[in-house]
Coordinates of N, CA, C and O in Angstrom, one line a residue:
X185 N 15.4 -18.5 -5.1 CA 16.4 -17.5 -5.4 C 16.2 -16.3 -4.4 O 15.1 -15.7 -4.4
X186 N 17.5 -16.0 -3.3 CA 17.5 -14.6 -2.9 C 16.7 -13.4 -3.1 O 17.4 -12.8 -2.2
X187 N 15.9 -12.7 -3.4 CA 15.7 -11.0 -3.6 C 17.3 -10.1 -3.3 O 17.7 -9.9 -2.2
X188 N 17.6 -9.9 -4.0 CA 18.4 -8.9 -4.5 C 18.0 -7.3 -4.4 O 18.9 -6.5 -4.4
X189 N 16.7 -7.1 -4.5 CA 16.1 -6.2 -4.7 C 16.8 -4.7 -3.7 O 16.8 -3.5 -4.1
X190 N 17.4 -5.0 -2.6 CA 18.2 -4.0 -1.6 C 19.4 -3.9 -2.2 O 19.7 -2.8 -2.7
X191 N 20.2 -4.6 -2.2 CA 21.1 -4.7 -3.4 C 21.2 -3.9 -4.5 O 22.2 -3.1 -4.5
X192 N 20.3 -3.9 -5.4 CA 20.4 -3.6 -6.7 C 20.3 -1.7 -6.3 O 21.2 -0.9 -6.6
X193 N 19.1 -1.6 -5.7 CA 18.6 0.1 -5.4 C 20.1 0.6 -4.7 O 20.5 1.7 -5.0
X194 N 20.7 -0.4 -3.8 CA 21.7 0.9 -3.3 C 22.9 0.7 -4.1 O 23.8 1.5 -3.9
X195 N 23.1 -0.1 -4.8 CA 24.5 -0.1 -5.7 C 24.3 1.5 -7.6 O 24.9 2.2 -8.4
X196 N 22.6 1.1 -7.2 CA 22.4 2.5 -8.3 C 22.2 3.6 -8.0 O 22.4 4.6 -8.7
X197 N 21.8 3.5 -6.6 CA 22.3 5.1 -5.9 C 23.6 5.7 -5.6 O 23.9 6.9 -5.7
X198 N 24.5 4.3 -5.1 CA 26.0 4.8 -4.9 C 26.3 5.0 -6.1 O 26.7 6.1 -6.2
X199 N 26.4 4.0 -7.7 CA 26.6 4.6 -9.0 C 25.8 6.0 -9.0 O 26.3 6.5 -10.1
X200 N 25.1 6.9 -8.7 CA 24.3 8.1 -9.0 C 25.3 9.0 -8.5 O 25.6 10.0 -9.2
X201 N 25.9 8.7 -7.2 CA 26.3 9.5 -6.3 C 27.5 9.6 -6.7 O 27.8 10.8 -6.8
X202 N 28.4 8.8 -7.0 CA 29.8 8.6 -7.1 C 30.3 8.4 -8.5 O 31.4 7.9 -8.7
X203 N 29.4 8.7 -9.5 CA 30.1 8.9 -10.7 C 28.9 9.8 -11.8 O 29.2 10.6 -12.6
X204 N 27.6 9.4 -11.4 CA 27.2 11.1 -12.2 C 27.3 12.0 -11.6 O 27.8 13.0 -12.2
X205 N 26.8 12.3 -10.2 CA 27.2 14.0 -9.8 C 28.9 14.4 -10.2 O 29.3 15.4 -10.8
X206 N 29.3 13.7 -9.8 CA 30.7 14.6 -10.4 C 31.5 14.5 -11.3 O 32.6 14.9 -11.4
X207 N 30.3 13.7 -12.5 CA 30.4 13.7 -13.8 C 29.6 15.0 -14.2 O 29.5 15.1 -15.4
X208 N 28.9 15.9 -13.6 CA 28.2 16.4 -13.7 C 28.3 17.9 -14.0 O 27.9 18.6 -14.8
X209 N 29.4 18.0 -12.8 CA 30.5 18.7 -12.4 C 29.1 20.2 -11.8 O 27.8 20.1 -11.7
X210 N 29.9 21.3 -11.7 CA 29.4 22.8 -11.3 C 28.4 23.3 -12.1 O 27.3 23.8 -11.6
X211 N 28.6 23.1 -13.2 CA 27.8 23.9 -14.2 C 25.9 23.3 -14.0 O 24.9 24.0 -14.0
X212 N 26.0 22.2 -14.0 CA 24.4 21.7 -14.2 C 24.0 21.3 -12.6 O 23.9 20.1 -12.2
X213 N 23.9 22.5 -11.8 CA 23.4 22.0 -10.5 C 22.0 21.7 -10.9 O 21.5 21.3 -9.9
X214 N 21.1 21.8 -11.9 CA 19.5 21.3 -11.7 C 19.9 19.9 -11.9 O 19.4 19.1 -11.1
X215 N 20.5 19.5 -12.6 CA 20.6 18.1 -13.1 C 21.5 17.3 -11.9 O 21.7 16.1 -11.9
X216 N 21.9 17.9 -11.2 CA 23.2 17.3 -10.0 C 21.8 17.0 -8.9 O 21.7 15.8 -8.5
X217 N 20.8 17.8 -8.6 CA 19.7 17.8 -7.7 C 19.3 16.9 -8.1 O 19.5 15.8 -7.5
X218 N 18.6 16.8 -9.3 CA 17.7 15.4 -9.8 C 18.2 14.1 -9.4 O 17.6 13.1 -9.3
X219 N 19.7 14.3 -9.3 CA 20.3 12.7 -9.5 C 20.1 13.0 -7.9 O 20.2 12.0 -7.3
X220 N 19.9 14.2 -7.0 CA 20.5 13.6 -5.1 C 18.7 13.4 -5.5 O 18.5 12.4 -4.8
X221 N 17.6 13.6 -6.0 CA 16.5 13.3 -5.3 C 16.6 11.3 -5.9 O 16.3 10.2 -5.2
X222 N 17.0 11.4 -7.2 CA 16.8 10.0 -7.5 C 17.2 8.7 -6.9 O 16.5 7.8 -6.7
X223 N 18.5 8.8 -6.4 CA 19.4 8.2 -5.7 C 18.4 8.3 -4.2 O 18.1 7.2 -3.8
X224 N 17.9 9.7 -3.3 CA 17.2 8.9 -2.3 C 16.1 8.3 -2.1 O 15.9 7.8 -1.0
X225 N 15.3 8.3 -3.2 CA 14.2 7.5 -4.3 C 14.7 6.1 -4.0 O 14.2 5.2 -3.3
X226 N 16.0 6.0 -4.8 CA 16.2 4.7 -4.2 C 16.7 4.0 -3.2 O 16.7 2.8 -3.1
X227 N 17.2 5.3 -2.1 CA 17.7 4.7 -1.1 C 16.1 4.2 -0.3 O 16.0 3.1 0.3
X228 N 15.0 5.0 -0.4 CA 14.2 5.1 0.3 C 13.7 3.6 -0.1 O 13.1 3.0 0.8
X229 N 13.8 3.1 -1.4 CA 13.1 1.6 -1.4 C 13.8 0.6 -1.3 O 13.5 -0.6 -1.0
X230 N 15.5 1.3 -1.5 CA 16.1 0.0 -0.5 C 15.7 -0.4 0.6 O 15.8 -1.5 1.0
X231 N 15.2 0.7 1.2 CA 15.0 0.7 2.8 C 13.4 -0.3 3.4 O 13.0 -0.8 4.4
X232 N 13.0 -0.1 2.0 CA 11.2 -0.8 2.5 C 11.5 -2.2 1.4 O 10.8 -3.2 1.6
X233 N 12.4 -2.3 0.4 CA 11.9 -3.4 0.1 C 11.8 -5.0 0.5 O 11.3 -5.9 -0.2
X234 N 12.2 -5.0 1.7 CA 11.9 -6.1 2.3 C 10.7 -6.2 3.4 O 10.6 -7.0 4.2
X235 N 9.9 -4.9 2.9 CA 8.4 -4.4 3.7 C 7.3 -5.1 2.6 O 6.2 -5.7 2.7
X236 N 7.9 -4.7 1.5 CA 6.7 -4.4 0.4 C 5.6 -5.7 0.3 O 4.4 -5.3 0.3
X237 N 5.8 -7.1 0.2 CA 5.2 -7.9 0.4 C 4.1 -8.1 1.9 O 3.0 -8.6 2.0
X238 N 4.8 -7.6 2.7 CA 3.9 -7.3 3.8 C 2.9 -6.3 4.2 O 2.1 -6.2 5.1
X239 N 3.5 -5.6 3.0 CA 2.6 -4.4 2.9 C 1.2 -4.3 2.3 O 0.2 -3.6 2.6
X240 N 1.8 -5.4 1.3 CA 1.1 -5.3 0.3 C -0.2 -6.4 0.5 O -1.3 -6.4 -0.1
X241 N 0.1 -7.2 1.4 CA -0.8 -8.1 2.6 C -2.1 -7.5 3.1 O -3.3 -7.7 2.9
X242 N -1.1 -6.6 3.8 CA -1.6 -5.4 5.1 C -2.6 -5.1 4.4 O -3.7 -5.5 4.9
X243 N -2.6 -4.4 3.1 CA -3.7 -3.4 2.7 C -4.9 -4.4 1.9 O -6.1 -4.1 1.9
X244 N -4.4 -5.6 1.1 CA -5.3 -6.7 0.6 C -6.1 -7.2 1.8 O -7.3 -7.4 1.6
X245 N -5.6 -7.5 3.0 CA -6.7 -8.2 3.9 C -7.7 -6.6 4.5 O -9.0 -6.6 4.5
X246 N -7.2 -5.8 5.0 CA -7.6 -4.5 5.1 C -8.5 -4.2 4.0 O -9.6 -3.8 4.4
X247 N -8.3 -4.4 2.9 CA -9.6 -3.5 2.1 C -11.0 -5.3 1.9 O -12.2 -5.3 1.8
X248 N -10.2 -6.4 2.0 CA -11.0 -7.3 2.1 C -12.2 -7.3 3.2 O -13.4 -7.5 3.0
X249 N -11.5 -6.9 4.6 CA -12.4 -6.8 5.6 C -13.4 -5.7 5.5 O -14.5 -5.8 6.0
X250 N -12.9 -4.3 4.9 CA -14.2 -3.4 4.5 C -14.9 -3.8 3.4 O -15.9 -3.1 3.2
X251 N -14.6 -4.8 2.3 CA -15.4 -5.4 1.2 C -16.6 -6.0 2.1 O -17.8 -5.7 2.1
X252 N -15.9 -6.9 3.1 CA -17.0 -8.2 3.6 C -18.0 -7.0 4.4 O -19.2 -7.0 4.0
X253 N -17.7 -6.1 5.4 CA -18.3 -5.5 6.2 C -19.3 -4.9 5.1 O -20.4 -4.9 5.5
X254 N -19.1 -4.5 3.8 CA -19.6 -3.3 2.8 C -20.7 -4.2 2.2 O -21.7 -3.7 1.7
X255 N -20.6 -5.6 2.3 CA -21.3 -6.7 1.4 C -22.6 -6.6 2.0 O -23.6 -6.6 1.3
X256 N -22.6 -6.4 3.5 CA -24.4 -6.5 3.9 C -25.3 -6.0 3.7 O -26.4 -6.4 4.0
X257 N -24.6 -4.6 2.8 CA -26.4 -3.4 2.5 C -26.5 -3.6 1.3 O -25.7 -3.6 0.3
X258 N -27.8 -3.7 1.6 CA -29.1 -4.1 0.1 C -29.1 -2.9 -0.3 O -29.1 -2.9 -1.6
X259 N -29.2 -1.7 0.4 CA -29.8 -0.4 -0.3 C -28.7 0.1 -0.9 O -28.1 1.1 -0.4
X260 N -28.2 -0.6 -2.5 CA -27.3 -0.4 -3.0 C -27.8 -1.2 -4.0 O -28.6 -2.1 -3.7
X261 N -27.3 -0.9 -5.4 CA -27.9 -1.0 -6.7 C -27.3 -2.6 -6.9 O -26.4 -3.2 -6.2
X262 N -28.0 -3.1 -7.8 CA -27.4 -4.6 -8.5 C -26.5 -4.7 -8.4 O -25.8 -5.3 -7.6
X263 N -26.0 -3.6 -9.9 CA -24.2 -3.7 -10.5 C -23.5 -3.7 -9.1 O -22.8 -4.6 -8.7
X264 N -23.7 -2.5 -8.4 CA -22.5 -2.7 -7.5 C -22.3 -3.9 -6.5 O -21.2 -4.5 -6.2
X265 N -23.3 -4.1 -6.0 CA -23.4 -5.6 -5.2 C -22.7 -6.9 -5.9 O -21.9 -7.7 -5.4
X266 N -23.3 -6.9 -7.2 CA -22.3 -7.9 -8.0 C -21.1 -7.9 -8.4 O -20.5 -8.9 -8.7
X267 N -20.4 -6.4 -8.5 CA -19.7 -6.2 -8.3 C -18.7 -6.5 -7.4 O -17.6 -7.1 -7.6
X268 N -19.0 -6.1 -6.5 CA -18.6 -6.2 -4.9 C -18.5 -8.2 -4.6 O -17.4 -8.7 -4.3
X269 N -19.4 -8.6 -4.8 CA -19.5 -10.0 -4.9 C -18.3 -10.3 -5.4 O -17.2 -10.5 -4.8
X270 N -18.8 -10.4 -6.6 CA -17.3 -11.1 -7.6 C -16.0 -10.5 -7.3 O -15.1 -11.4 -7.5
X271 N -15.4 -9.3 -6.8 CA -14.4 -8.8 -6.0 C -13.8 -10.1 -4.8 O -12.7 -10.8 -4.6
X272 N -15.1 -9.9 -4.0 CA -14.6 -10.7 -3.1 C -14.9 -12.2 -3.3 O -14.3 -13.1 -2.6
X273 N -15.6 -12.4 -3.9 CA -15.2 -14.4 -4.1 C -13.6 -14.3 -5.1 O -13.2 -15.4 -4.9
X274 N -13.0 -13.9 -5.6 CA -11.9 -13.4 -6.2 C -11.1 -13.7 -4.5 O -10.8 -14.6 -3.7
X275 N -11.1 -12.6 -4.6 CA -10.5 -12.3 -3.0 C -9.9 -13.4 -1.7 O -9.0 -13.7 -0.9
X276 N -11.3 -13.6 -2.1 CA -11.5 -14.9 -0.9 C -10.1 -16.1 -1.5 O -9.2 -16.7 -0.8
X277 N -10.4 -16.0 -2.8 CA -9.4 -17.1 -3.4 C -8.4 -16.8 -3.2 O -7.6 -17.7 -3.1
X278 N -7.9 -15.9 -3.2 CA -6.6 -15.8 -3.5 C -5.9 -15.7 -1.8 O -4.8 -16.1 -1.6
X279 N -6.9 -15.0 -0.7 CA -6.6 -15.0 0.3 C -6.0 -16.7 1.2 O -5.4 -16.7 2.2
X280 N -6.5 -17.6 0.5 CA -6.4 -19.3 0.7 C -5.4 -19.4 0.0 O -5.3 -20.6 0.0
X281 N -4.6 -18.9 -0.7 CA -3.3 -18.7 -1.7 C -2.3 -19.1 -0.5 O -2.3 -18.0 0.1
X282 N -1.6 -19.8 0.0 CA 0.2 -19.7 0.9 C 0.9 -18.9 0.3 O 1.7 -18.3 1.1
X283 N 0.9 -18.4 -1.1 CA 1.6 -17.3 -1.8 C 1.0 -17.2 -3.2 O 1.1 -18.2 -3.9
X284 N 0.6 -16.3 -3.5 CA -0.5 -15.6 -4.6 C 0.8 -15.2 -5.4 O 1.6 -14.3 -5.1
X285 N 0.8 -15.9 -6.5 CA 1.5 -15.7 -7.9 C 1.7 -13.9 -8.0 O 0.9 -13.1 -7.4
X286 N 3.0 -13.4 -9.0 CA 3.3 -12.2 -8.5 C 2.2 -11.5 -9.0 O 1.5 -12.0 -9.9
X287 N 1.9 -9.9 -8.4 CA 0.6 -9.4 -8.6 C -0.6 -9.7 -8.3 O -1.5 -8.9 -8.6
X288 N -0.9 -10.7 -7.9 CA -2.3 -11.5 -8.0 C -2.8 -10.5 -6.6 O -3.9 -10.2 -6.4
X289 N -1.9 -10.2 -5.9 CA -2.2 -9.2 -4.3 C -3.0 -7.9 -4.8 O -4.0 -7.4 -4.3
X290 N -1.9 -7.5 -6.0 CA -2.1 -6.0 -6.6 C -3.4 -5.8 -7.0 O -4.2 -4.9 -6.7
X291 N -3.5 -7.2 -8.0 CA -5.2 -7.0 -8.9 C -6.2 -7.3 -8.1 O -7.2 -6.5 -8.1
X292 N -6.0 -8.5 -6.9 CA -7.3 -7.9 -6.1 C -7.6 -7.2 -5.6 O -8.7 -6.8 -5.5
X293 N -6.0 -6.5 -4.8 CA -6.7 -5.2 -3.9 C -7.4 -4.3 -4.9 O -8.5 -3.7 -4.6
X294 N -6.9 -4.2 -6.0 CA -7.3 -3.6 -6.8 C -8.9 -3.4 -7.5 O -9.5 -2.4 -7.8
X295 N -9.2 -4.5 -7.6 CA -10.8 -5.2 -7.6 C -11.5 -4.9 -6.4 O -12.7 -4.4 -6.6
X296 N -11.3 -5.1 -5.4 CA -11.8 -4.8 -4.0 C -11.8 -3.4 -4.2 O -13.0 -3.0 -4.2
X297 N -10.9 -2.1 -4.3 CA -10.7 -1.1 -4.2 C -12.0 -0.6 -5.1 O -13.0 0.2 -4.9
X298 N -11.5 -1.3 -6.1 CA -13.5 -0.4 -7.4 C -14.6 -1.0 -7.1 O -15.5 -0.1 -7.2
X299 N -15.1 -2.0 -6.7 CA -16.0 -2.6 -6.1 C -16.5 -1.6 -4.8 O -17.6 -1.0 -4.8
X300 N -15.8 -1.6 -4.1 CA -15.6 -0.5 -2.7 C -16.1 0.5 -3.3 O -17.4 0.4 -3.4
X301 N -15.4 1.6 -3.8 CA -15.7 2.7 -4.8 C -17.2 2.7 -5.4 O -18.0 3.5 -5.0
X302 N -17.5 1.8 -6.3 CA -19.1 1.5 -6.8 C -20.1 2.0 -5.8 O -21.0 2.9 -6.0
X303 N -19.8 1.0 -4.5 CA -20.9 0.6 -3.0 C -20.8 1.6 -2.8 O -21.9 2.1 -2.9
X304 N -19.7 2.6 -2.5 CA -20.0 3.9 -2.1 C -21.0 4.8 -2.8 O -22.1 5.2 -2.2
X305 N -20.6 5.1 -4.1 CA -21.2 5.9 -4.9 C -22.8 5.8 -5.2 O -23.6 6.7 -5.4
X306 N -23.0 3.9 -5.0 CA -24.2 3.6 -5.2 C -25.0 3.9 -3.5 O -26.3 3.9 -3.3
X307 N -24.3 4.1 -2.7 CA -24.8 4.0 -1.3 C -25.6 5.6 -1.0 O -26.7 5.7 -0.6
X308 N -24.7 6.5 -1.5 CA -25.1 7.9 -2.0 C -25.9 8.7 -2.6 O -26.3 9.9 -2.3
X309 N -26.4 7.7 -3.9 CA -27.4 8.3 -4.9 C -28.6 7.3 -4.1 O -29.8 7.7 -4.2
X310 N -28.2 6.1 -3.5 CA -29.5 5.2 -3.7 C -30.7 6.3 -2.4 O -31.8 6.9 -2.4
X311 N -29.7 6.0 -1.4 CA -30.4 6.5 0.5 C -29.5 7.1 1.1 O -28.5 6.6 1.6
X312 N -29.7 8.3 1.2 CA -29.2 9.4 2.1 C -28.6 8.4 3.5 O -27.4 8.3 3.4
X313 N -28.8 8.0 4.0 CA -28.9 7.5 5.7 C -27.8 5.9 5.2 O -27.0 5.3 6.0
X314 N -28.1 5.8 4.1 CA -27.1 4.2 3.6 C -25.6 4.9 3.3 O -24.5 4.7 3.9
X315 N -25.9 5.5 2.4 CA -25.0 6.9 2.2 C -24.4 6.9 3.0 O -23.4 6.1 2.9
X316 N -24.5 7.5 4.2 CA -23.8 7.9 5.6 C -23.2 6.8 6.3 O -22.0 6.8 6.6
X317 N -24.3 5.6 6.5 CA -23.6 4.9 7.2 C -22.4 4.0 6.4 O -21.4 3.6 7.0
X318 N -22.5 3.7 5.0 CA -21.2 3.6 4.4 C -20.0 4.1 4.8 O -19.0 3.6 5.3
X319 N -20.2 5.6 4.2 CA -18.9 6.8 4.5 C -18.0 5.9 5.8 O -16.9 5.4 5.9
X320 N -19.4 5.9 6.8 CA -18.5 5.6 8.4 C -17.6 4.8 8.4 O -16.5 4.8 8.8
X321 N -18.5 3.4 7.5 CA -17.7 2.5 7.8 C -16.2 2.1 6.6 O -15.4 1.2 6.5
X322 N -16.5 3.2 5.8 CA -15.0 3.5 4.9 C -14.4 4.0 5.3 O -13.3 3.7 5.1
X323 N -14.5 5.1 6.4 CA -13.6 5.9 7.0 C -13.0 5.1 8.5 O -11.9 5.5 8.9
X324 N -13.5 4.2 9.0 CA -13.6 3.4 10.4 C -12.3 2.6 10.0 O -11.2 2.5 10.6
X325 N -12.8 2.0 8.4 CA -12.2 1.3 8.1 C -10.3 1.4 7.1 O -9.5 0.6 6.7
X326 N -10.5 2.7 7.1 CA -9.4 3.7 6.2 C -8.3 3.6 7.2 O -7.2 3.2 6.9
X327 N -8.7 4.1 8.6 CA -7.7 4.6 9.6 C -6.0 3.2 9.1 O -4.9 3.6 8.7
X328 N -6.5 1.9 9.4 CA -5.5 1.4 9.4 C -4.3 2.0 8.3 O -3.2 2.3 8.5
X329 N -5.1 2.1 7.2 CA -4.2 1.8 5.8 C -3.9 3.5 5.9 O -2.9 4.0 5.3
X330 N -4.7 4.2 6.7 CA -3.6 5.5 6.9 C -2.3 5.7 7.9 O -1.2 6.2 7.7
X331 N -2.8 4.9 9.1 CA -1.7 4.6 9.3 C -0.3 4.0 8.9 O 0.8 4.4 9.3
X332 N -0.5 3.0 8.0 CA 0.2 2.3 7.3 C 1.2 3.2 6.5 O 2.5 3.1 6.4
X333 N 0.2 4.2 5.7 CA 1.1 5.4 4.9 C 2.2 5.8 5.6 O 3.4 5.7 5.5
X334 N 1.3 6.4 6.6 CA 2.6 7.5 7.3 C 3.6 6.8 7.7 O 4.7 7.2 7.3
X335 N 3.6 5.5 8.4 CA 4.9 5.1 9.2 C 5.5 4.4 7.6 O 6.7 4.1 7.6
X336 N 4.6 4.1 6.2 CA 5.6 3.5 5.4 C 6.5 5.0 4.7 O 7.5 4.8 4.0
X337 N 6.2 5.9 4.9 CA 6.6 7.2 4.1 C 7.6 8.1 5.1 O 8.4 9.0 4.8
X338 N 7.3 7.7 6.4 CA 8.2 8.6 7.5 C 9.3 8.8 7.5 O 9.8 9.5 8.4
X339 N 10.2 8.0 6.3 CA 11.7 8.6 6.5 C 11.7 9.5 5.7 O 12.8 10.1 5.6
X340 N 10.6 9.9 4.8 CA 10.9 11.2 4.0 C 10.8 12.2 4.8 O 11.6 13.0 4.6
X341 N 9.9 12.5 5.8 CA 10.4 13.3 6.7 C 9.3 14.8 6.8 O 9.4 15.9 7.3
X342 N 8.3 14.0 6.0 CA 7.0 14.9 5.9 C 5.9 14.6 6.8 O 5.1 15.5 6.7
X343 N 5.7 13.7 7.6 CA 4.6 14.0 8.3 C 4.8 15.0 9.2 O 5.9 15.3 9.4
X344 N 3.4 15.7 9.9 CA 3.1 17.0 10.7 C 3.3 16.5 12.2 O 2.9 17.3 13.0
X345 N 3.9 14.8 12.7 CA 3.6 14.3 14.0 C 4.7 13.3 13.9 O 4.7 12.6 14.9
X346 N 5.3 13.0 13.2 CA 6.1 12.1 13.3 C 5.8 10.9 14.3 O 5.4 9.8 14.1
X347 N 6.3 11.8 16.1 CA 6.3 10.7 17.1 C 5.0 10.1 17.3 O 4.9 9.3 18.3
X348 N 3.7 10.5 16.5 CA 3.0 9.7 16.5 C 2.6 8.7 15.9 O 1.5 8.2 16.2
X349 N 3.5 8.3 15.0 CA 3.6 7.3 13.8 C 4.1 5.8 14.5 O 5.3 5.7 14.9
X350 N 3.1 4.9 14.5 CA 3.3 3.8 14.6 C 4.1 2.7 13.7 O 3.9 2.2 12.6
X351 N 5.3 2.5 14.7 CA 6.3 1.5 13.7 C 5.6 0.7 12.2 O 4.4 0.2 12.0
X352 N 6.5 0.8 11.6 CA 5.9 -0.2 10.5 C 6.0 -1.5 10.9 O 5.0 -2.2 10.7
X353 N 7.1 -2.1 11.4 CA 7.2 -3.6 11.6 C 5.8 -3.9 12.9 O 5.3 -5.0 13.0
X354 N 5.5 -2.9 13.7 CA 4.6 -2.9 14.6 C 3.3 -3.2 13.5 O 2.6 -4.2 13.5
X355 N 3.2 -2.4 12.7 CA 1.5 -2.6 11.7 C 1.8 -3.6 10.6 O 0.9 -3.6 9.8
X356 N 2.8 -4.5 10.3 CA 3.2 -5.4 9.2 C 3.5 -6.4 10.2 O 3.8 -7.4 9.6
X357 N 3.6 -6.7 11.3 CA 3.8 -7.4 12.6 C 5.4 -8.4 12.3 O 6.5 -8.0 12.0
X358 N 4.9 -9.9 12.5 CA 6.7 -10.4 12.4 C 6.9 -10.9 10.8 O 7.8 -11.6 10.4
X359 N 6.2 -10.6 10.2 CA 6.4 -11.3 8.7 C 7.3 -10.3 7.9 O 8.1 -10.5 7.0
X360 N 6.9 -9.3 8.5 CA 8.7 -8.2 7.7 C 9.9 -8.7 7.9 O 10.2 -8.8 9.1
X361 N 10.9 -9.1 6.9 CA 12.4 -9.6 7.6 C 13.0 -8.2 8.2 O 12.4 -7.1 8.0
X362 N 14.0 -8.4 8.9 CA 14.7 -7.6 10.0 C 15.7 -7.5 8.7 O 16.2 -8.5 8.2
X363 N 16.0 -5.8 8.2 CA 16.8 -5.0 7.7 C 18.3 -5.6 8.4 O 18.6 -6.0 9.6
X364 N 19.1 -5.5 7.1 CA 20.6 -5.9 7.2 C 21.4 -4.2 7.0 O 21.4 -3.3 6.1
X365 N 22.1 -4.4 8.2 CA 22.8 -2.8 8.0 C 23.7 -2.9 6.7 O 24.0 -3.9 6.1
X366 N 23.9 -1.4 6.4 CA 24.8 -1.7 5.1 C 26.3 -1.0 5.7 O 27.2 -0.9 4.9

C-alpha cells in the first residue's frame, strides 16, 4: 500500500486554512494564529514525511556505531556494560532486519540511547580520565546527528547559519524518495 502520509498532512492544513480561519472570523485572532502555526506543523511534515524512515536509519546506525565504539572500556561499572551489551546484540538484530517491523528502529535507538546514557554516567563516577575520554567520543560522535537536526528543521527558519546546513538528502544519501511538487 502507497504512504499517503503527504497527502493526508496537506489536505488538513488546506482544511485549517480554508475553512477554520475564516470560520473563525476577526474576533478570535489568538485562535486564527494557532490554527496558521498548526497547519504549518503540518505543512512542515508533509514536507519531511518521505524523510522520516531515512532518518530514522541515519540516527539508529549513528547511535549504533557510538554504542560499538563505547563497548571497549572496562573502566565502567557491570550494569552498564551489560547494559550496553544487551542494547547492542538487540541492535545488531534488528540492523540484519531488510525492514524492521514498525517502531522496532524507534525502541532500539531508543535502547542504545539509555545504555549510551548509563556508560557515560558510569564513565564519570568510575575514572576521571575514562570520564573524559568518553565525553569525546559522545561528542565526536554527536556531530553527525547534529547535523542531521539542523538541515531536518531548516525550513523552520531558526538556525543562526543556515548556508551552512548540509542538505538533508546529502546526510540521508539516495534512500530518501525525491518530493512530488504539489
Amino acid at each position: 500500500m502507497v504512504n499517503k502520509s503527504a497527502n493526508t498532512f496537506d489536505a488538513a492544513a488546506r482544511s485549517l486554512r480554508m475553512t477554520v480561519t475564516p470560520a473563525l472570523g476577526e474576533s478570535n485572532s489568538l485562535a486564527a494564529e494557532q490554527v496558521r502555526v498548526i497547519a504549518g506543523v503540518l505543512d512542515f511534515y508533509r514536507d519531511r514525511a518521505h524523510h522520516e524512515y531515512p532518518r530514522k536509519q541515519y540516527e539508529f546506525r549513528t547511535y549504533l556505531a557510538l554504542a560499538e565504539r563505547l563497548s571497549d572500556h572496562e573502566k565502567v561499572d557491570h550494569a552498564a556494560r551489560s547494559l550496553l551489551a544487551d542494547a547492542l546484540e538487540n541492535a545488531r538484530r534488528t540492523d540484519l532486519l531488510a525492514v524492521p517491523e514498525y517502531g522496532q528502529l524507534d525502541r532500539a535507538t531508543d535502547e542504545l540511547t539509555r545504555a549510551i546514557a548509563g556508560i557515560v554516567r558510569s564513565a564519570r563516577t568510575t575514572d576521571p580520565a575514562t570520564g573524559a575520554e568518553v565525553s569525546r567520543i559522545v561528542l565526536q560522535h554527536s556531530r553527525p546527528l547534529v547535523e542531521l537536526q539542523r538541515s531536518w528543521f531548516l525550513p523552520q527558519g531558526v538556525d543562526p547559519d543556515p548556508h551552512t546546513v548540509p542538505p538533508l538528502r546529502s546526510l540521508l544519501g539516495d534512500t530518501a524518495a525525491t518530493p512530488r511538487a504539489h
